[in-house]
mmCIF file of C-alpha atoms and ligand atoms in Angstrom:
data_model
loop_
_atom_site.group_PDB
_atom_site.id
_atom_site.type_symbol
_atom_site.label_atom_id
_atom_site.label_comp_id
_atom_site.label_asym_id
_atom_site.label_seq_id
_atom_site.Cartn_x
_atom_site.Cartn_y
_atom_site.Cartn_z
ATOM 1 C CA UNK A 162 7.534 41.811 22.931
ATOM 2 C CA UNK A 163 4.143 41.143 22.054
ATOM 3 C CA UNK A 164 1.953 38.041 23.403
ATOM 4 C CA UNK A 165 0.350 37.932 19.822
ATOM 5 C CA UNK A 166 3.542 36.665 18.362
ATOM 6 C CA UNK A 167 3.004 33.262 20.826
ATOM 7 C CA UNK A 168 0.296 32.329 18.512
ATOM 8 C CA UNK A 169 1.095 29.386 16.413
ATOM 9 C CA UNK A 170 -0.218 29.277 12.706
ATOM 10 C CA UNK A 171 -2.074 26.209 12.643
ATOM 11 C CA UNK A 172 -2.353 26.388 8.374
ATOM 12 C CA UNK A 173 -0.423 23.510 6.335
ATOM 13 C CA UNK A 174 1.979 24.922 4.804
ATOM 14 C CA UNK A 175 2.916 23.921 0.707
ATOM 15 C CA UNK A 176 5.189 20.848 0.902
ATOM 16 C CA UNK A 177 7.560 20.435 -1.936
ATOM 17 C CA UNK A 178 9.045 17.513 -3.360
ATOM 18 C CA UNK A 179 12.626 17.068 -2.148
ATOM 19 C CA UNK A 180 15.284 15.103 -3.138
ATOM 20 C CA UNK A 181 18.271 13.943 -1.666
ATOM 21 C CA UNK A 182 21.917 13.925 -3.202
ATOM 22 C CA UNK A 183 21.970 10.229 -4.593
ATOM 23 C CA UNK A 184 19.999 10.955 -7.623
ATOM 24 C CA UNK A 185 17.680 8.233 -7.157
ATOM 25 C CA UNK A 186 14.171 8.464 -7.329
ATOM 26 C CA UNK A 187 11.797 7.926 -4.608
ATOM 27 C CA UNK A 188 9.234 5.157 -5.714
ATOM 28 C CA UNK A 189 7.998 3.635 -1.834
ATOM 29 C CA UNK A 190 8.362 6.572 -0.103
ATOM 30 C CA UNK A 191 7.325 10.720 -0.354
ATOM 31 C CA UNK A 192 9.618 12.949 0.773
ATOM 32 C CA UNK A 193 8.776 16.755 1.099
ATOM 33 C CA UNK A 194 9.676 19.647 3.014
ATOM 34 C CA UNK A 195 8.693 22.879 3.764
ATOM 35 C CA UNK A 196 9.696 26.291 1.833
ATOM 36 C CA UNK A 197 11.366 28.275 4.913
ATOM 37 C CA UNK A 198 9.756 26.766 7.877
ATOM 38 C CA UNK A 199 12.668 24.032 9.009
ATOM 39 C CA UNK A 200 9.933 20.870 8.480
ATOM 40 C CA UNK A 201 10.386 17.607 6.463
ATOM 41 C CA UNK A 202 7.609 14.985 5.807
ATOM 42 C CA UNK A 203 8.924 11.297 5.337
ATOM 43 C CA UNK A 204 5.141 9.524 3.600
ATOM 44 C CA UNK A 205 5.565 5.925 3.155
ATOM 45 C CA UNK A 206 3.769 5.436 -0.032
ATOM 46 C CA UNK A 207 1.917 1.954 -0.176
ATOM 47 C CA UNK A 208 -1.353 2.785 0.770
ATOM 48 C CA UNK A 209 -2.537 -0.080 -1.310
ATOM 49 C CA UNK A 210 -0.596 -2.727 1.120
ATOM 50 C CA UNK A 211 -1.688 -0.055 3.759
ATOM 51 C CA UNK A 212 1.968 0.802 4.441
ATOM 52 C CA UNK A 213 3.744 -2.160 4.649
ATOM 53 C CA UNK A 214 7.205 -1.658 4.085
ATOM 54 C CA UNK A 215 9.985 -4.024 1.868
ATOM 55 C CA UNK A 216 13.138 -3.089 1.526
ATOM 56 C CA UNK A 217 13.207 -0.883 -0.696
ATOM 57 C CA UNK A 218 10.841 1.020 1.510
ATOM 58 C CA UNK A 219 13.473 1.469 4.270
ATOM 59 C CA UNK A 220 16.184 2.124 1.741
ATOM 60 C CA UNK A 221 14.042 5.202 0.492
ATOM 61 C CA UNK A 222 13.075 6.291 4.471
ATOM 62 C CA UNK A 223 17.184 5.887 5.017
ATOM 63 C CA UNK A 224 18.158 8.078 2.674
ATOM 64 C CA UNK A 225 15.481 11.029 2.993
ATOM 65 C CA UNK A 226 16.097 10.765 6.964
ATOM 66 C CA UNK A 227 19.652 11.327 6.401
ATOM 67 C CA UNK A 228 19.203 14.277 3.988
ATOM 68 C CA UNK A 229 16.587 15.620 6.462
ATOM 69 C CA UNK A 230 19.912 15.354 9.131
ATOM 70 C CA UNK A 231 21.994 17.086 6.965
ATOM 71 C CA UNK A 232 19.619 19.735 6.007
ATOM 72 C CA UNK A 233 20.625 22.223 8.430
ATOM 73 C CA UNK A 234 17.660 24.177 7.518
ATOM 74 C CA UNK A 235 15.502 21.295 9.094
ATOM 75 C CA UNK A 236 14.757 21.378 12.288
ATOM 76 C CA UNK A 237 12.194 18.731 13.161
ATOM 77 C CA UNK A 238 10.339 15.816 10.888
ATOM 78 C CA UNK A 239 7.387 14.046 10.186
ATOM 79 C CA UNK A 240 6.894 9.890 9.424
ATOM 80 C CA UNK A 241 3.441 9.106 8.096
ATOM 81 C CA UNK A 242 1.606 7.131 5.936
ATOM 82 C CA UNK A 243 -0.172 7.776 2.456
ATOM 83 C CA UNK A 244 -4.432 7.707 3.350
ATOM 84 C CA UNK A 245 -6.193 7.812 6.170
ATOM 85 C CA UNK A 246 -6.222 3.813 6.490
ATOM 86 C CA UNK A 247 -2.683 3.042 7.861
ATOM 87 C CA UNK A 248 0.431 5.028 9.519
ATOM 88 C CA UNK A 249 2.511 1.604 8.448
ATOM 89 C CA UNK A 250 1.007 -2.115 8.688
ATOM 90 C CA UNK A 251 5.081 -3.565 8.937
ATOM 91 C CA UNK A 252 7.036 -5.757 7.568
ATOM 92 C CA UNK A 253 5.525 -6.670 3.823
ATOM 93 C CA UNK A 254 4.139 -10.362 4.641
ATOM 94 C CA UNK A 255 4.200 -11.310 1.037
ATOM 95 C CA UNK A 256 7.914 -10.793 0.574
ATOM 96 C CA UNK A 257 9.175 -12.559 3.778
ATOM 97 C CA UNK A 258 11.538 -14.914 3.362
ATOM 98 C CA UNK A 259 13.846 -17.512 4.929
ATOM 99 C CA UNK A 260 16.061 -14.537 5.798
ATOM 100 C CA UNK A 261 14.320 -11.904 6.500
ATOM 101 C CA UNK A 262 12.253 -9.993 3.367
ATOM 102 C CA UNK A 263 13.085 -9.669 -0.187
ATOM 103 C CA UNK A 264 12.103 -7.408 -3.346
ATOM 104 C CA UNK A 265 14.671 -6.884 -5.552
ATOM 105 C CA UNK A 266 18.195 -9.062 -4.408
ATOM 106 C CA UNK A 267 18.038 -12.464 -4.210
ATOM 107 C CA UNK A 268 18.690 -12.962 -0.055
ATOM 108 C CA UNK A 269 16.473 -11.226 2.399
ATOM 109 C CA UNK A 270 17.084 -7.650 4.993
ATOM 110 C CA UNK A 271 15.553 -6.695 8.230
ATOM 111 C CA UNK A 272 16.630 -3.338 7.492
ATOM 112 C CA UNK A 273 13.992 -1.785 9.232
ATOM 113 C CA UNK A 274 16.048 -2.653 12.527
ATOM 114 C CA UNK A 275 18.658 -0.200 10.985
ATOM 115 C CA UNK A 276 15.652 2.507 10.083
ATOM 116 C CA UNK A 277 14.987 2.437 14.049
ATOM 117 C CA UNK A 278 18.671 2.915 15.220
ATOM 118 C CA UNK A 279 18.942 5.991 12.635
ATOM 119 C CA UNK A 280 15.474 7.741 13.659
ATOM 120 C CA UNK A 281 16.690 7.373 17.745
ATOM 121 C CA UNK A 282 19.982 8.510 16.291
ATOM 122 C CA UNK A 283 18.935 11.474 14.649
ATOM 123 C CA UNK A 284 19.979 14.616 16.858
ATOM 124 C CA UNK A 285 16.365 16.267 15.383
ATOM 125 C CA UNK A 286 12.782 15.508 16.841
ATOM 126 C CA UNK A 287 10.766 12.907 14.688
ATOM 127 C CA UNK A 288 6.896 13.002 15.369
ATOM 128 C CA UNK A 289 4.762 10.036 14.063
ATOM 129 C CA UNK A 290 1.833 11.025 12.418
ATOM 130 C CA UNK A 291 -0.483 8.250 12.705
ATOM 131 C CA UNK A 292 -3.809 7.855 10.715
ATOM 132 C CA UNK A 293 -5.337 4.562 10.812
ATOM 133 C CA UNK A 294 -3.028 1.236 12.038
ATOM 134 C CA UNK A 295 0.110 1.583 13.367
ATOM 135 C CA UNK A 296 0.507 -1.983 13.627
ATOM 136 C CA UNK A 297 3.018 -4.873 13.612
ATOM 137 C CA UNK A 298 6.500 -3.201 12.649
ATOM 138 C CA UNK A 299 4.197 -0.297 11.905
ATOM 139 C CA UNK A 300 3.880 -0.253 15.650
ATOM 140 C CA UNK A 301 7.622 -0.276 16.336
ATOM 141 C CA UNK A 302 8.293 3.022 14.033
ATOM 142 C CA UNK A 303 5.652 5.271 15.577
ATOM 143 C CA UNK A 304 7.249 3.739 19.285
ATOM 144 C CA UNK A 305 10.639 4.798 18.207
ATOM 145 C CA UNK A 306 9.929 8.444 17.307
ATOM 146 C CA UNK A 307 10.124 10.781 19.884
ATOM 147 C CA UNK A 308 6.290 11.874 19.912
ATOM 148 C CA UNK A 309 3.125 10.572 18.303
ATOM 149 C CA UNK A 310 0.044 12.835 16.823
ATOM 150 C CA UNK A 311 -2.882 10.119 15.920
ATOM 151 C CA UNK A 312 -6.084 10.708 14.689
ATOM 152 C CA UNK A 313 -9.355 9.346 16.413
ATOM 153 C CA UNK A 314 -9.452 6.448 13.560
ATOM 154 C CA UNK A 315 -5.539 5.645 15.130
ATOM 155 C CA UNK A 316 -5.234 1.836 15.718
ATOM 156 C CA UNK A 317 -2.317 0.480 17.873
ATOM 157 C CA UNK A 318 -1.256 -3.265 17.988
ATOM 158 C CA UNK A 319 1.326 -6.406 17.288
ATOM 159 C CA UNK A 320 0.622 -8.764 15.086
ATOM 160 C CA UNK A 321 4.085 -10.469 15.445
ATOM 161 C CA UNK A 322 2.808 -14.136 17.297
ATOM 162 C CA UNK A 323 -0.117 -13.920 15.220
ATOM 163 C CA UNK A 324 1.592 -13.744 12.257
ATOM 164 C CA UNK A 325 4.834 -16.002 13.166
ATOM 165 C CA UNK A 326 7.149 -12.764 14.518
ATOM 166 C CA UNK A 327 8.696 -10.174 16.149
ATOM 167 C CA UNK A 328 10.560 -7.654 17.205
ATOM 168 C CA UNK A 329 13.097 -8.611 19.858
ATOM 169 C CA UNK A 330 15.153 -5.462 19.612
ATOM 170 C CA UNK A 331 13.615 -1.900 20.329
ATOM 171 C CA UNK A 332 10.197 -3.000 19.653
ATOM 172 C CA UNK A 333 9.972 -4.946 23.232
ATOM 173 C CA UNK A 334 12.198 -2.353 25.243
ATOM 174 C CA UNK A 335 11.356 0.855 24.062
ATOM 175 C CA UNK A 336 7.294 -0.434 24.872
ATOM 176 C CA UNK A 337 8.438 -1.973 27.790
ATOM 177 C CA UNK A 338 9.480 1.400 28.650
ATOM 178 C CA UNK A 339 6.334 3.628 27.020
ATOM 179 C CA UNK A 340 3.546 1.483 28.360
ATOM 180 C CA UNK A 341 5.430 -0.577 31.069
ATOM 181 C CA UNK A 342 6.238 -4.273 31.169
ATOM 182 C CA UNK A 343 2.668 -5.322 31.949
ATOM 183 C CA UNK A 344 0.732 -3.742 28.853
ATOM 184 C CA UNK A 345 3.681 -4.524 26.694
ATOM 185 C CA UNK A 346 3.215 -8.584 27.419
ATOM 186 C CA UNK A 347 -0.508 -7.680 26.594
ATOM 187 C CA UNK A 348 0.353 -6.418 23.701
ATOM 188 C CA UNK A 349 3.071 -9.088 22.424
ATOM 189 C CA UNK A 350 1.249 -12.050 24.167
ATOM 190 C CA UNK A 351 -2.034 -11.384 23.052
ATOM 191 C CA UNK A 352 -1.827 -9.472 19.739
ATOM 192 C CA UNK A 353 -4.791 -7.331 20.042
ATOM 193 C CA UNK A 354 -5.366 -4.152 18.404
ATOM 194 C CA UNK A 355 -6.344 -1.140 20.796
ATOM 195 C CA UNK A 356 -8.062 2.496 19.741
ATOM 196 C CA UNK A 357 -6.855 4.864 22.157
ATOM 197 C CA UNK A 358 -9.845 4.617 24.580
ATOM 198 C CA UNK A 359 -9.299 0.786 24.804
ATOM 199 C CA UNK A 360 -5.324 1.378 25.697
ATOM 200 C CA UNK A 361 -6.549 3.488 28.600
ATOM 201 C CA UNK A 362 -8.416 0.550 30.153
ATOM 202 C CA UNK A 363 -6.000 -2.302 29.403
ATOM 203 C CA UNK A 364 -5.874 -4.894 32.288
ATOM 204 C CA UNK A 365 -9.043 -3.432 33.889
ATOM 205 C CA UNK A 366 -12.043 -5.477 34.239
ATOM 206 C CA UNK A 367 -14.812 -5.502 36.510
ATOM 207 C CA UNK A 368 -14.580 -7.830 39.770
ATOM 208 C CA UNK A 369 -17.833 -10.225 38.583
ATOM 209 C CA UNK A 370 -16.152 -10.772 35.651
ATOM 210 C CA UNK A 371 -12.271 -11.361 36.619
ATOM 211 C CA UNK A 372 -12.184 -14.971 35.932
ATOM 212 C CA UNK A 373 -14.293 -15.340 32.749
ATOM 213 C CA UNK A 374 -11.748 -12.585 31.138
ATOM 214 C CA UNK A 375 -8.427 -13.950 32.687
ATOM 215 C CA UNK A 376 -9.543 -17.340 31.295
ATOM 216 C CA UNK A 377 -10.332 -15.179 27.808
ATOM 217 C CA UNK A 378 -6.884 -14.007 27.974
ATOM 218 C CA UNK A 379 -5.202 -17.301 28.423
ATOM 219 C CA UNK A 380 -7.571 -18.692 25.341
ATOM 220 C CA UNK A 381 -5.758 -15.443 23.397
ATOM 221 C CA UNK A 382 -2.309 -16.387 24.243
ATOM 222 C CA UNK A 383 -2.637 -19.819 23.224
ATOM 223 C CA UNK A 384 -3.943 -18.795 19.992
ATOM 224 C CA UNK A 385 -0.428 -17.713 19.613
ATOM 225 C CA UNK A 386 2.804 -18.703 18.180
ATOM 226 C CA UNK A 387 4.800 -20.025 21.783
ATOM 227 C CA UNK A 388 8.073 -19.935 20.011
ATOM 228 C CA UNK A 389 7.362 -16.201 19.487
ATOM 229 C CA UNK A 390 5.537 -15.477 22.865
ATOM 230 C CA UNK A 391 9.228 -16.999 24.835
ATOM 231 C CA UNK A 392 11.137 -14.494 22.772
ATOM 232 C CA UNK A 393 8.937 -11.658 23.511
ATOM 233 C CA UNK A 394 9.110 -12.626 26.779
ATOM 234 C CA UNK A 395 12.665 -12.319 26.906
ATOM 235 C CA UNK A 396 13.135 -9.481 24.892
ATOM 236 C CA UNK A 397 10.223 -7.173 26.954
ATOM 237 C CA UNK A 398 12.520 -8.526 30.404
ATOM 238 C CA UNK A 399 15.592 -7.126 28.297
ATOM 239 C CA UNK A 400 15.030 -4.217 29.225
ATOM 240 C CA UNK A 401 15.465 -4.262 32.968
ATOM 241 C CA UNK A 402 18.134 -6.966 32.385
ATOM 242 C CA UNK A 403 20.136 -5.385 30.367
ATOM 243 C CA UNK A 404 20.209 -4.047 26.828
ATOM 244 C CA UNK A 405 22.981 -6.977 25.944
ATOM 245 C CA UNK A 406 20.451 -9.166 25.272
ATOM 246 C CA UNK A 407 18.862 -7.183 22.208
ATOM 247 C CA UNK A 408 20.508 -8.002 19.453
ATOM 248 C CA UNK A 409 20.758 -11.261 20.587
ATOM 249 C CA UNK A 410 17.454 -11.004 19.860
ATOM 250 C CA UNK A 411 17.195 -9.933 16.133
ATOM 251 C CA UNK A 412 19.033 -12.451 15.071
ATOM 252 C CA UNK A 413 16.647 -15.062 16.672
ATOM 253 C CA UNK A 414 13.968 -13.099 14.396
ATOM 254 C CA UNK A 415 15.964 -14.074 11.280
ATOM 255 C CA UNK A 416 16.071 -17.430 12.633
ATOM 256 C CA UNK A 417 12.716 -18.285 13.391
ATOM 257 C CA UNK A 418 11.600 -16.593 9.933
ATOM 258 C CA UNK A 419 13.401 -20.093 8.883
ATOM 259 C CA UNK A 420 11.201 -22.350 10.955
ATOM 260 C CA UNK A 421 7.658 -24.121 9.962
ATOM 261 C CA UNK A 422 6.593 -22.339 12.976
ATOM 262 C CA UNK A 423 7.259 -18.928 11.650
ATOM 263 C CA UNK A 424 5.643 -19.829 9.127
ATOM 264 C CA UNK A 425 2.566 -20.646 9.570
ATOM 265 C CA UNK A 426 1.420 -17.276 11.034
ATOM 266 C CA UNK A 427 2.791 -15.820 7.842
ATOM 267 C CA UNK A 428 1.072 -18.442 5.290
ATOM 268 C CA UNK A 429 -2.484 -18.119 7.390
ATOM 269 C CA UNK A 430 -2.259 -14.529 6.861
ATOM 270 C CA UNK A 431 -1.612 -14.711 3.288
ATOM 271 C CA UNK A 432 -4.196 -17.540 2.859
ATOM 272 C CA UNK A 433 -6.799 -15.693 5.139
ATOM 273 C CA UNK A 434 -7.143 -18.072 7.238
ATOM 274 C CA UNK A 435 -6.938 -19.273 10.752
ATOM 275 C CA UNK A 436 -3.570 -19.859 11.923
ATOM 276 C CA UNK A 437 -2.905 -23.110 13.831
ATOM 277 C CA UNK A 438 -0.042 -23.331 16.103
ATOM 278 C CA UNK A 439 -1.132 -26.153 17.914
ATOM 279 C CA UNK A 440 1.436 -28.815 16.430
ATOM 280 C CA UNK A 441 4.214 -26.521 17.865
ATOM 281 C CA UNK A 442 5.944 -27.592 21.461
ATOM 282 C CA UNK A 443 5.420 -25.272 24.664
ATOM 283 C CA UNK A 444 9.108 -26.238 25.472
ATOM 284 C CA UNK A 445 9.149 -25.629 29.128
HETATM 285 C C1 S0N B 589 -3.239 -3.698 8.780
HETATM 286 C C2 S0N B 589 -4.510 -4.527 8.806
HETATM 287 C C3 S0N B 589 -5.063 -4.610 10.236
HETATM 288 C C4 S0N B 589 -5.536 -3.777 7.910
HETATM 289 O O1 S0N B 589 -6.732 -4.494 7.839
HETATM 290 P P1 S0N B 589 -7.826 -4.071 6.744
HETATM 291 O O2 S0N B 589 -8.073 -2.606 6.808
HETATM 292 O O3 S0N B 589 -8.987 -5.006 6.939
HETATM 293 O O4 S0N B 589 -7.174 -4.313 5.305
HETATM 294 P P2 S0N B 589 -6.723 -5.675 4.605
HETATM 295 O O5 S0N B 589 -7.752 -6.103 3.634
HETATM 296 O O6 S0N B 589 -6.278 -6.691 5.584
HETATM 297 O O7 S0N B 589 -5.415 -5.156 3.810
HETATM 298 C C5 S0N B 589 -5.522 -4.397 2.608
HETATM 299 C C6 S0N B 589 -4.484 -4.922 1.647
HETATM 300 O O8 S0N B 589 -3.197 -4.658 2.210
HETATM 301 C C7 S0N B 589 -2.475 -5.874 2.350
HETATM 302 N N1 S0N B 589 -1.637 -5.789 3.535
HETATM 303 C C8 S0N B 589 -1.918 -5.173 4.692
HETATM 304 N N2 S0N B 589 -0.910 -5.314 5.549
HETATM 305 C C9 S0N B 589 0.035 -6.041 4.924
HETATM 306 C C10 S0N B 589 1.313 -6.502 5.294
HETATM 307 N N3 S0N B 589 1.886 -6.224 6.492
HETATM 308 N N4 S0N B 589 2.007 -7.217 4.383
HETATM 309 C C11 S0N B 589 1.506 -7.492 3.173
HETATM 310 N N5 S0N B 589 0.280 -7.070 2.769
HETATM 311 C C12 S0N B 589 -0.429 -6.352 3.639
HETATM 312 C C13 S0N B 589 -3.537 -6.947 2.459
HETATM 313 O O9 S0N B 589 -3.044 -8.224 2.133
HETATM 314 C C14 S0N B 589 -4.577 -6.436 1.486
HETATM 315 O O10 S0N B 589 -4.161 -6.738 0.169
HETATM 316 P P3 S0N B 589 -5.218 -7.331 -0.922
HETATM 317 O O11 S0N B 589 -6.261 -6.257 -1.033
HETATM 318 O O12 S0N B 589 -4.376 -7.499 -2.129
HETATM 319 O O13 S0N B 589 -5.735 -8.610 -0.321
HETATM 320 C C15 S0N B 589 -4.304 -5.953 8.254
HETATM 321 O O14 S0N B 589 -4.049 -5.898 6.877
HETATM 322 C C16 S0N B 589 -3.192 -6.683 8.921
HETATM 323 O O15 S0N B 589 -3.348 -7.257 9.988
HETATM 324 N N6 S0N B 589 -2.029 -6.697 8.244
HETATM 325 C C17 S0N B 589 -0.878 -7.499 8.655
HETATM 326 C C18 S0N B 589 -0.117 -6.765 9.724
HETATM 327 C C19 S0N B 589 1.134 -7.572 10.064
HETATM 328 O O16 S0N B 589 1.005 -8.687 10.501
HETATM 329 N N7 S0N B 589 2.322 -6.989 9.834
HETATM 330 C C20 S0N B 589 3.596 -7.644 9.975
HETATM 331 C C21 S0N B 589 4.024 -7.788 11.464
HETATM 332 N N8 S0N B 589 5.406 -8.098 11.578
HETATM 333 C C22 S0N B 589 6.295 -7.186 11.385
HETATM 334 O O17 S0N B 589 6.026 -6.064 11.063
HETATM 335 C C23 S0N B 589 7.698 -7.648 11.597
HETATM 336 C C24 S0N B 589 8.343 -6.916 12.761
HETATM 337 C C25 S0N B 589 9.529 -6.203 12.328
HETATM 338 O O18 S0N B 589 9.376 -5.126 11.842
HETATM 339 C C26 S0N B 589 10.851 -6.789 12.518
HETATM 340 C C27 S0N B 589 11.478 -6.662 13.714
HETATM 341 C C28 S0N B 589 12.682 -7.287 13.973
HETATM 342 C C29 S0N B 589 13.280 -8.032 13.002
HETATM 343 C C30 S0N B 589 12.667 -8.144 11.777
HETATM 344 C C31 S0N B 589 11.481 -7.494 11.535
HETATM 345 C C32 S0N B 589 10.916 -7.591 10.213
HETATM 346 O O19 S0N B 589 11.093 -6.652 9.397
HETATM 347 O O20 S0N B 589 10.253 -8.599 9.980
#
């Protein structure tokens, strides 16, 4: 036994292209592993979009996730992004539908939802590698692998009230559970986007100026979609309450992604502009 051999190589190693046994290419996605060392790398390859996924995206991550299960050479595997300017930005806004997104069939999927039961599934570790944003349903995939590596330029946030959405399902609980129920309604209520320094000091401010940022933070909220905020709500309480109530709440995601109100977060992104959910009812 020699304390030498503890050392771990800290080289890349050559990744080579793999493929798994449908025959299909891979057009959204990378998928490489290792020669002898037990690794795969899952890249989703949109850099242009900076990550967002459609899905076809999520078909591609399904089936080189399973192949890296079956490998039994594979021990442990990597989700990242192509670049340096986004892990994943989520769902692709530009191909949202009435029922959920759509590329190339003619009714919409949320099969990311099924991407996030298979990678909590999968009896191997998955580690995040996160350059850039991990944002939106971005945010929910790095949350759902078992560990996270991000780089200094790492950005963490929802978008989903902001942009008319969200993730009732794992997205709420599994935060609710990694940052706690307080930073998690900071982070679904108010949509902001944190570095890593910033998520150290969330809801810390100092005494002289308590009010003037509580009164910020209510401004922030109201910015917000309510119709969203009241499922977030419910969905971050979940949790605690009792996992019944998740799937409950993906289907009120493909519901409100019928509504005006869903909507208009969408269209003001696309539009790049301000959206404006004042029009909507605070139903009490
Ligand atoms: C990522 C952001 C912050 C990057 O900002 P930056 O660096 O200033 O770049 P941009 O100029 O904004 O973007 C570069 C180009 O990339 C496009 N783009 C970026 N993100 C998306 C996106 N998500 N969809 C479509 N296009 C995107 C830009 O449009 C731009 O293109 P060009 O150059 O052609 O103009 C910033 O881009 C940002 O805020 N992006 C939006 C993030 C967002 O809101 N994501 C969606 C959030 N919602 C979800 O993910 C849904 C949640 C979910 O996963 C889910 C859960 C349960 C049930 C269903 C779902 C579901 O799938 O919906």
């Amino acid at each position: 036994y020699h304390r030498v051999h503890d050392t771990v190589p800290t080289h890349i190693p050559p990744w080579k292209a793999a493929i798994d046994d449908s025959g299909k290419d891979f057009v959204d996605t990378i998928y490489e592993k290792t020669i002898g060392e037990g690794i795969a790398k899952i890249t989703i390859n949109r850099p242009e979009r900076r990550n967002a996924f459609r899905p076809e995206t999520m078909k591609e991550l399904m089936r080189a996730f399973n192949d890296a299960r079956d490998d039994n050479s594979i021990g442990v595997i990597i989700l990242t992004g192509k670049g340096t300017k986004a892990f994943c930005s989520g769902g692709d806004q530009a191909l949202r539908s009435k029922d959920g997104y759509v590329d190339y069939d003619n009714f919409g999927r949320l099969n990311v939802l099924d991407l996030q039961v298979q990678i909590r599934r999968l009896p191997k570790p998955v580690i995040a590698m996160v350059a850039g944003y991990a944002v939106g349903g971005g945010h929910v995939l790095h949350m759902v692998c078992d560990l996270t590596v991000a780089a200094d330029n790492a950005v963490f946030g929802q978008t989903g009230p902001k942009v008319g959405s969200f993730d009732a399902g794992y997205g709420a609980s599994i935060m609710s559970r990694l940052v706690g129920p307080k930073r998690s309604r900071e982070m679904w209520y108010m949509t902001r986007f944190y570095n890593a320094k910033e998520a150290k000091k969330m809801g810390l401010v100092p005494l002289e100026k308590l009010e003037e940022e509580t009164v910020k933070w209510c401004r922030e909220i109201m910015r917000n979609s309510p119709m969203a905020i009241r499922l977030c709500k419910a969905a971050i309480n979940a949790a605690d309450d009792g996992h019944a109530g998740q799937q409950i709440g993906g289907d009120a995601t493909l519901l409100f992604y019928g509504t005006e109100e869903g909507n208009e977060g969408k269209d003001a992104y696309l539009k790049r502009r301000k959206p404006d959910f004042s029009r909507f009812p605070r139903l009490p």
